[in-house]
Tab-separated table of C-alpha atoms in Angstrom:
chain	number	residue	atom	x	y	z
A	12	UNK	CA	-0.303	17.323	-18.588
A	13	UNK	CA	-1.548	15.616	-14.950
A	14	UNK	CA	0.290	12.730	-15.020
A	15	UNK	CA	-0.384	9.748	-12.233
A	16	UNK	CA	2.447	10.398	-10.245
A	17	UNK	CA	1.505	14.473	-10.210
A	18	UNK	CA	-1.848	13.544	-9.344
A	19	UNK	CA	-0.392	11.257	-6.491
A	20	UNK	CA	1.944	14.217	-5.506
A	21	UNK	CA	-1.159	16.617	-5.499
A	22	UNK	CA	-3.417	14.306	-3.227
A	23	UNK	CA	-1.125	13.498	-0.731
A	24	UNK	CA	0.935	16.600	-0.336
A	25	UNK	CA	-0.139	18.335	2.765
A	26	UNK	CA	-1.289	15.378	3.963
A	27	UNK	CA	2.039	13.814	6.069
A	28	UNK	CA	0.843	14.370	9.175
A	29	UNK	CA	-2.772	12.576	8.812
A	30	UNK	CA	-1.228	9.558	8.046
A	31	UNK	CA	1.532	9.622	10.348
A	32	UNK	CA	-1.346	9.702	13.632
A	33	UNK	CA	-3.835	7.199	11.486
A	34	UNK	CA	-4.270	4.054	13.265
A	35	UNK	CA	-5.134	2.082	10.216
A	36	UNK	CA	-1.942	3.668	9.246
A	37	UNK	CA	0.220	2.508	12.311
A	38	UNK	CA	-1.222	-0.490	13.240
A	39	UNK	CA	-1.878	-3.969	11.429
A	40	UNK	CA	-0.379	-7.514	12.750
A	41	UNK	CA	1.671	-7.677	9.487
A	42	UNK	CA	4.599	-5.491	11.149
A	43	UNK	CA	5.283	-8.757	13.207
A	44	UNK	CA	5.113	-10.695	10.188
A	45	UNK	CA	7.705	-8.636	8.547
A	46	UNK	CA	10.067	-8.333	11.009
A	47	UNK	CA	10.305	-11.950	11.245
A	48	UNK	CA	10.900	-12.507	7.947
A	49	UNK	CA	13.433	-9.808	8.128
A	50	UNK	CA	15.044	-11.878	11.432
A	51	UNK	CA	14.982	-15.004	10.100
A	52	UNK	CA	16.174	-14.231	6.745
A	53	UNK	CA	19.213	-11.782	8.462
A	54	UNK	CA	18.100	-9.412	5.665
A	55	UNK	CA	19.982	-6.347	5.770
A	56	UNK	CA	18.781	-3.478	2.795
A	57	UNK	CA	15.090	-3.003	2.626
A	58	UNK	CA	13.503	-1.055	0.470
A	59	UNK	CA	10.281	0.558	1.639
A	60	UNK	CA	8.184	1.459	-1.191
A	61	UNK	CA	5.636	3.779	-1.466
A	62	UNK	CA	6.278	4.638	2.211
A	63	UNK	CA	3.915	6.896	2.612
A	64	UNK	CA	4.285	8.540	6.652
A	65	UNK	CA	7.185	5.847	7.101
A	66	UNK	CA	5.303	3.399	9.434
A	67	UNK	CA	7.316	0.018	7.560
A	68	UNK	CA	9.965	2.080	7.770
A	69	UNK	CA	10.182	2.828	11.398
A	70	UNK	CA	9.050	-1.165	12.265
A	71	UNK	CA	11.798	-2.707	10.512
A	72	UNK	CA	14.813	-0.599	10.535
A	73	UNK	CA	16.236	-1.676	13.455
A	74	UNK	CA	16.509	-5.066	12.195
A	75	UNK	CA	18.626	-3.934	9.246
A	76	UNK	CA	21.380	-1.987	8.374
A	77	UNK	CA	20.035	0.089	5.882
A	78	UNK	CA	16.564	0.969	5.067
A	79	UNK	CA	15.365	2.934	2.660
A	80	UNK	CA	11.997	5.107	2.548
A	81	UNK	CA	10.810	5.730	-0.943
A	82	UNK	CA	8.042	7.828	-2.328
A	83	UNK	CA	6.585	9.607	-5.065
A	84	UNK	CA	4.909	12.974	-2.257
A	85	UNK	CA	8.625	14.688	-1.517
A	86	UNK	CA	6.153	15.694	1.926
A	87	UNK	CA	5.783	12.514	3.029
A	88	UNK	CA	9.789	11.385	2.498
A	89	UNK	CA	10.619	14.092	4.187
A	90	UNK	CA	8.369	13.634	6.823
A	91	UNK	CA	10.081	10.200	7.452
A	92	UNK	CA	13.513	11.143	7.368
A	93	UNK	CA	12.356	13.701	10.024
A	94	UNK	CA	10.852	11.081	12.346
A	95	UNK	CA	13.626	8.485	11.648
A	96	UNK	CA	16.114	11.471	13.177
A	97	UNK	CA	13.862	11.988	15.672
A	98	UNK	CA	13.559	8.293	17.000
A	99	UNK	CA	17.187	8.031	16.300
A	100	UNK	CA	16.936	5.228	13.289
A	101	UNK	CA	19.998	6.671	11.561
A	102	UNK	CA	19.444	3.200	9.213
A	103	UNK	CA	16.634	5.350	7.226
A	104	UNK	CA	17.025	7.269	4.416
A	105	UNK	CA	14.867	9.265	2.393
A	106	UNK	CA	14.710	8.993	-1.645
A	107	UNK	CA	11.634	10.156	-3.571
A	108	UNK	CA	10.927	8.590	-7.032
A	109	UNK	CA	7.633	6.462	-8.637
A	110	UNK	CA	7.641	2.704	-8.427
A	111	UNK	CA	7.543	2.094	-12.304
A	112	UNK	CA	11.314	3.474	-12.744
A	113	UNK	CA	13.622	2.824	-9.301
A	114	UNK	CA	16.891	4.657	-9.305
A	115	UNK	CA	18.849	2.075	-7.766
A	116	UNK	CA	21.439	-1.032	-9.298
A	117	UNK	CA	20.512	-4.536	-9.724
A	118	UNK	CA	20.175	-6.839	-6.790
A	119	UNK	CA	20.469	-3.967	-4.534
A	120	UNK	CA	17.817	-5.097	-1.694
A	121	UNK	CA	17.633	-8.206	0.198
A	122	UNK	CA	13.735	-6.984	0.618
A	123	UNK	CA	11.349	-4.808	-1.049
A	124	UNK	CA	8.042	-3.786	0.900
A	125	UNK	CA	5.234	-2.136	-0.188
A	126	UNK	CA	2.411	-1.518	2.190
A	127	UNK	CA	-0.868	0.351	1.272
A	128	UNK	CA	0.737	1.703	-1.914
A	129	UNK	CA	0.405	-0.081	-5.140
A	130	UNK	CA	-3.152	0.973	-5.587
A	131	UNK	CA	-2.162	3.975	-6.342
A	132	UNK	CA	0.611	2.840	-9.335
A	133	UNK	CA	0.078	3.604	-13.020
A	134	UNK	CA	1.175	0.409	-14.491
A	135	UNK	CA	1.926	-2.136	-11.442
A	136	UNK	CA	3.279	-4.335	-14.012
A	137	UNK	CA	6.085	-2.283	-14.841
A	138	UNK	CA	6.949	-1.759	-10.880
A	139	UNK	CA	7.147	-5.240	-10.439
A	140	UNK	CA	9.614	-5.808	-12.932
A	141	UNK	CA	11.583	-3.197	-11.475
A	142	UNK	CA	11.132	-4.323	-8.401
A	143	UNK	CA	12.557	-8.098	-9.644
A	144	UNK	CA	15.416	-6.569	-10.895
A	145	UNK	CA	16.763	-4.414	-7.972
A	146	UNK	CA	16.359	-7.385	-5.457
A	147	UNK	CA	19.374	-9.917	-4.564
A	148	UNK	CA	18.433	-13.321	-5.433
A	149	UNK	CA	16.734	-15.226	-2.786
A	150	UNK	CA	14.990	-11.979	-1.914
A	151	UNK	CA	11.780	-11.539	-1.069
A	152	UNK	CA	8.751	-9.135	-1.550
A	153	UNK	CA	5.937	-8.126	0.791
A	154	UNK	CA	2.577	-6.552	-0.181
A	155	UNK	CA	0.033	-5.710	2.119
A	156	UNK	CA	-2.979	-4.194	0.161
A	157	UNK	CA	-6.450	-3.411	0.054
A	158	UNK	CA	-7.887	-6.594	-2.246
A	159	UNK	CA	-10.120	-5.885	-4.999
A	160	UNK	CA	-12.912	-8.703	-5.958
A	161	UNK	CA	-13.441	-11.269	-9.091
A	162	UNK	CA	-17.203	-10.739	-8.643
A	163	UNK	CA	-18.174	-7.551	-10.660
A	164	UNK	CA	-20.973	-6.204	-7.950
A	165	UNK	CA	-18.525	-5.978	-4.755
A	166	UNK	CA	-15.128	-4.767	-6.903
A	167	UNK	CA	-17.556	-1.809	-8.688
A	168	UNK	CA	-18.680	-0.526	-5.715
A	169	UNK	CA	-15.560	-0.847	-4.084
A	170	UNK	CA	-13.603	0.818	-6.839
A	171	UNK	CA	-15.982	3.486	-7.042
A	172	UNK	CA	-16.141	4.607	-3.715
A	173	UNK	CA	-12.130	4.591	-3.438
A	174	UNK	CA	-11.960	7.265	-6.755
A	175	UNK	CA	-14.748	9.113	-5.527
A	176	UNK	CA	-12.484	9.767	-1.930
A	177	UNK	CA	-9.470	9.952	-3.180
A	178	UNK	CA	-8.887	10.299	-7.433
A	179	UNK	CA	-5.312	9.650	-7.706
A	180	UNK	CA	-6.872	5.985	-6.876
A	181	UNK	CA	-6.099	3.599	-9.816
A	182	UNK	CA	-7.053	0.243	-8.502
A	183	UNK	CA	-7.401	-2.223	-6.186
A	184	UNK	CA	-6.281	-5.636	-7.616
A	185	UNK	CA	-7.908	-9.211	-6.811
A	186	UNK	CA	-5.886	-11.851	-6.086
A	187	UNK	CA	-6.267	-13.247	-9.053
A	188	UNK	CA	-4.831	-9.964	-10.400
A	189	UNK	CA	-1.807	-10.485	-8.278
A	190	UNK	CA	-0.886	-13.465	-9.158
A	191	UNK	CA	-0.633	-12.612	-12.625
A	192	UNK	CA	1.489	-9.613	-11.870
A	193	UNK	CA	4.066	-12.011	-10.282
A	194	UNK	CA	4.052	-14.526	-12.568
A	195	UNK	CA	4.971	-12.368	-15.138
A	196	UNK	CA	7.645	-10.569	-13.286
A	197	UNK	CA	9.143	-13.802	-12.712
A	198	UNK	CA	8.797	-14.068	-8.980
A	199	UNK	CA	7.682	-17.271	-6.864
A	200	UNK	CA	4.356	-16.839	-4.741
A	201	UNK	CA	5.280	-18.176	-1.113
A	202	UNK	CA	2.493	-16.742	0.778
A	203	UNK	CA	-0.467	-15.503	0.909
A	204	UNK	CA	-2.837	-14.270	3.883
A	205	UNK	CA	-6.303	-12.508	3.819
A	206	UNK	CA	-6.685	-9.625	6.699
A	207	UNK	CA	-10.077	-7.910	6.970
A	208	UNK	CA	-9.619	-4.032	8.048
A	209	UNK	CA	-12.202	-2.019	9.491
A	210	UNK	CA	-12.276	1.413	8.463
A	211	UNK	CA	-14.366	4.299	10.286
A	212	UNK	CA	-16.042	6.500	7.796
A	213	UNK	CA	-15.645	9.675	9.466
A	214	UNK	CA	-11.726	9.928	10.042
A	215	UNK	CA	-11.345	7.767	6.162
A	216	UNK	CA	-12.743	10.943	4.335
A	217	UNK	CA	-11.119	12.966	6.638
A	218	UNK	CA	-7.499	11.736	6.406
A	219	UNK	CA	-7.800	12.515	2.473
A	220	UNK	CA	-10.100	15.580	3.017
A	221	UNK	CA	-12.746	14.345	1.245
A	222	UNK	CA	-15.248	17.605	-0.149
A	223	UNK	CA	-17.872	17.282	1.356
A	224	UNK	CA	-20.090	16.680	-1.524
A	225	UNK	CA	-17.935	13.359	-2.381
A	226	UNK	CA	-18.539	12.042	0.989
A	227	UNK	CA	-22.081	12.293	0.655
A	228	UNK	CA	-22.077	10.879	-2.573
A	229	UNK	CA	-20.282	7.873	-1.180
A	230	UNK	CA	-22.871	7.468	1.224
A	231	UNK	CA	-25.498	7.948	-1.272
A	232	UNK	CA	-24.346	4.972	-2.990
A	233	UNK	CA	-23.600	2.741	0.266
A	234	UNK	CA	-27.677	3.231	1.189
A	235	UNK	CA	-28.812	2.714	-2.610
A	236	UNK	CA	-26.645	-0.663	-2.866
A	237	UNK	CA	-28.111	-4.246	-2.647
A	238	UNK	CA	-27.819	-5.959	0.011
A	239	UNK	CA	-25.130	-8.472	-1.036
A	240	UNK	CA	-22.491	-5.217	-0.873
A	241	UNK	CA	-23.946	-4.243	2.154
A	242	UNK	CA	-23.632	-7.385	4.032
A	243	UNK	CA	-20.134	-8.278	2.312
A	244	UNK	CA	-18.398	-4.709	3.129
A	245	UNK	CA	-20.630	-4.540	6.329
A	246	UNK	CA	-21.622	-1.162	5.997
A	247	UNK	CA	-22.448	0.615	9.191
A	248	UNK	CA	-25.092	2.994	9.667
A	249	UNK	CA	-22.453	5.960	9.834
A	250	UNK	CA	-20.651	4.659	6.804
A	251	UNK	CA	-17.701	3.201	8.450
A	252	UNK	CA	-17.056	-0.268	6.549
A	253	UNK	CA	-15.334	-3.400	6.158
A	254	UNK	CA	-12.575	-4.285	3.589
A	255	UNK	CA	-10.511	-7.367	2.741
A	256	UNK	CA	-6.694	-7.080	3.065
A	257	UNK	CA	-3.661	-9.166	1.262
A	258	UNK	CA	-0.544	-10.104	3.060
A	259	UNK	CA	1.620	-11.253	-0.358
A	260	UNK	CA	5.335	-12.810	0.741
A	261	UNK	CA	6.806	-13.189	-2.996
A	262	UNK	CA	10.619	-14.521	-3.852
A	263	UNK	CA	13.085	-13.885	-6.427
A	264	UNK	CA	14.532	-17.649	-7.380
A	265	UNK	CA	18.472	-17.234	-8.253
């Protein structure tokens, strides 16, 4: 039986290293955003889930006193604890484990972040609860994702070229979609940001090794679409492409 979190394990083993040197990866203005709200909050245990190379990880472990990088690809946590010995952030540690069922007590985190992950979760409902109950009250959640859309032509498209490069894809959610998700989990939405990220076609497919039949079949589709995708997701004459981005700050009342 391929479960989600074998196919997640299967995709992205292997892959550590890609991710590790990927600018889209290793860059993004929310890292300053987090480690203020780290600062001014004096939070202390973070939780980085779905860590992926480690890059949360390595930006806000200094601040804390424990941080913890969590993942479902045993590659990719032990590629962090590597680095975090390496650059001498002996606040990291390593734990791998899906998002739907966390192996830690209740109210053990002062913050939980998640950057680039959830997309990939079987039932994002179900980590979200989880998540609610291993934060301290007055916690806080960050998301940074890639935002799906309410309008069926741009979140088609968008859905179909992310499966297409990369199948352990599941999603990505629209705001509207979010908000649900915390709702019912019980948390309080305190704010929300839209990021646009530019993403160059060439190293995308090849950071997931893309066959190359499915990269030409995403660019099959990006020259047969109208030209409201094309304009919205600005699609480049070598593929590269445009995508909207949420910054989601979330808190746990008492």
């Amino acid at each position: 039986m391929n479960t989600q979190q074998q196919l997640n394990q299967d995709q992205y083993q292997g892959k550590s290293n890609a991710y590790l040197s990927s600018s889209v990866h290793a860059q993004g203005v929310e890292f300053a955003k987090m480690q203020q709200c780290i600062q001014q909050n004096q939070f202390k245990r973070v939780l980085d889930l779905g860590c992926g190379a480690g890059h949360v990880s390595y930006h806000v472990a200094p601040l804390t006193e424990h941080t913890i990088a969590y993942d479902v690809t045993p590659d990719m946590v032990a590629l962090v604890c590597q680095q975090a010995k390496e650059k001498g952030l002996t606040q990291i540690q390593g734990q791998q484990g899906a998002a739907e069922a966390l192996p830690f007590a209740d109210q053990s985190f002062d913050c939980v972040i998640s950057r680039y992950s959830a997309h990939h979760w079987q039932h994002v409902g179900q980590a979200m609860q989880e998540i609610h109950r291993v934060l301290k009250p007055h916690g806080k959640v960050i998301f940074v994702d890639i935002l799906g859309s309410g309008q069926p032509i741009l979140d088609t498209f968008l859905q179909t070229i992310e499966m297409i490069r990369d199948p352990s894809h599941v999603r990505d959610y629209s705001l509207q979609e979010w908000m649900k998700f915390a709702e019912y989990a019980g948390f309080k939405v305190e704010e929300v940001e839209k990021q646009a990220l530019h993403l160059d076609f060439n190293s995308w497919v090849a950071r997931m090794k893309t066959p190359e039949n499915g990269a030409a079949t995403i660019r099959y589709l990006q020259d047969k679409v109208s030209d409201v995708v094309r304009q919205y997701f600005e699609i480049q004459a070598d593929g590269s492409f445009k995508t909207e981005v949420m910054y989601l700050v979330l808190g746990k009342t008492g």
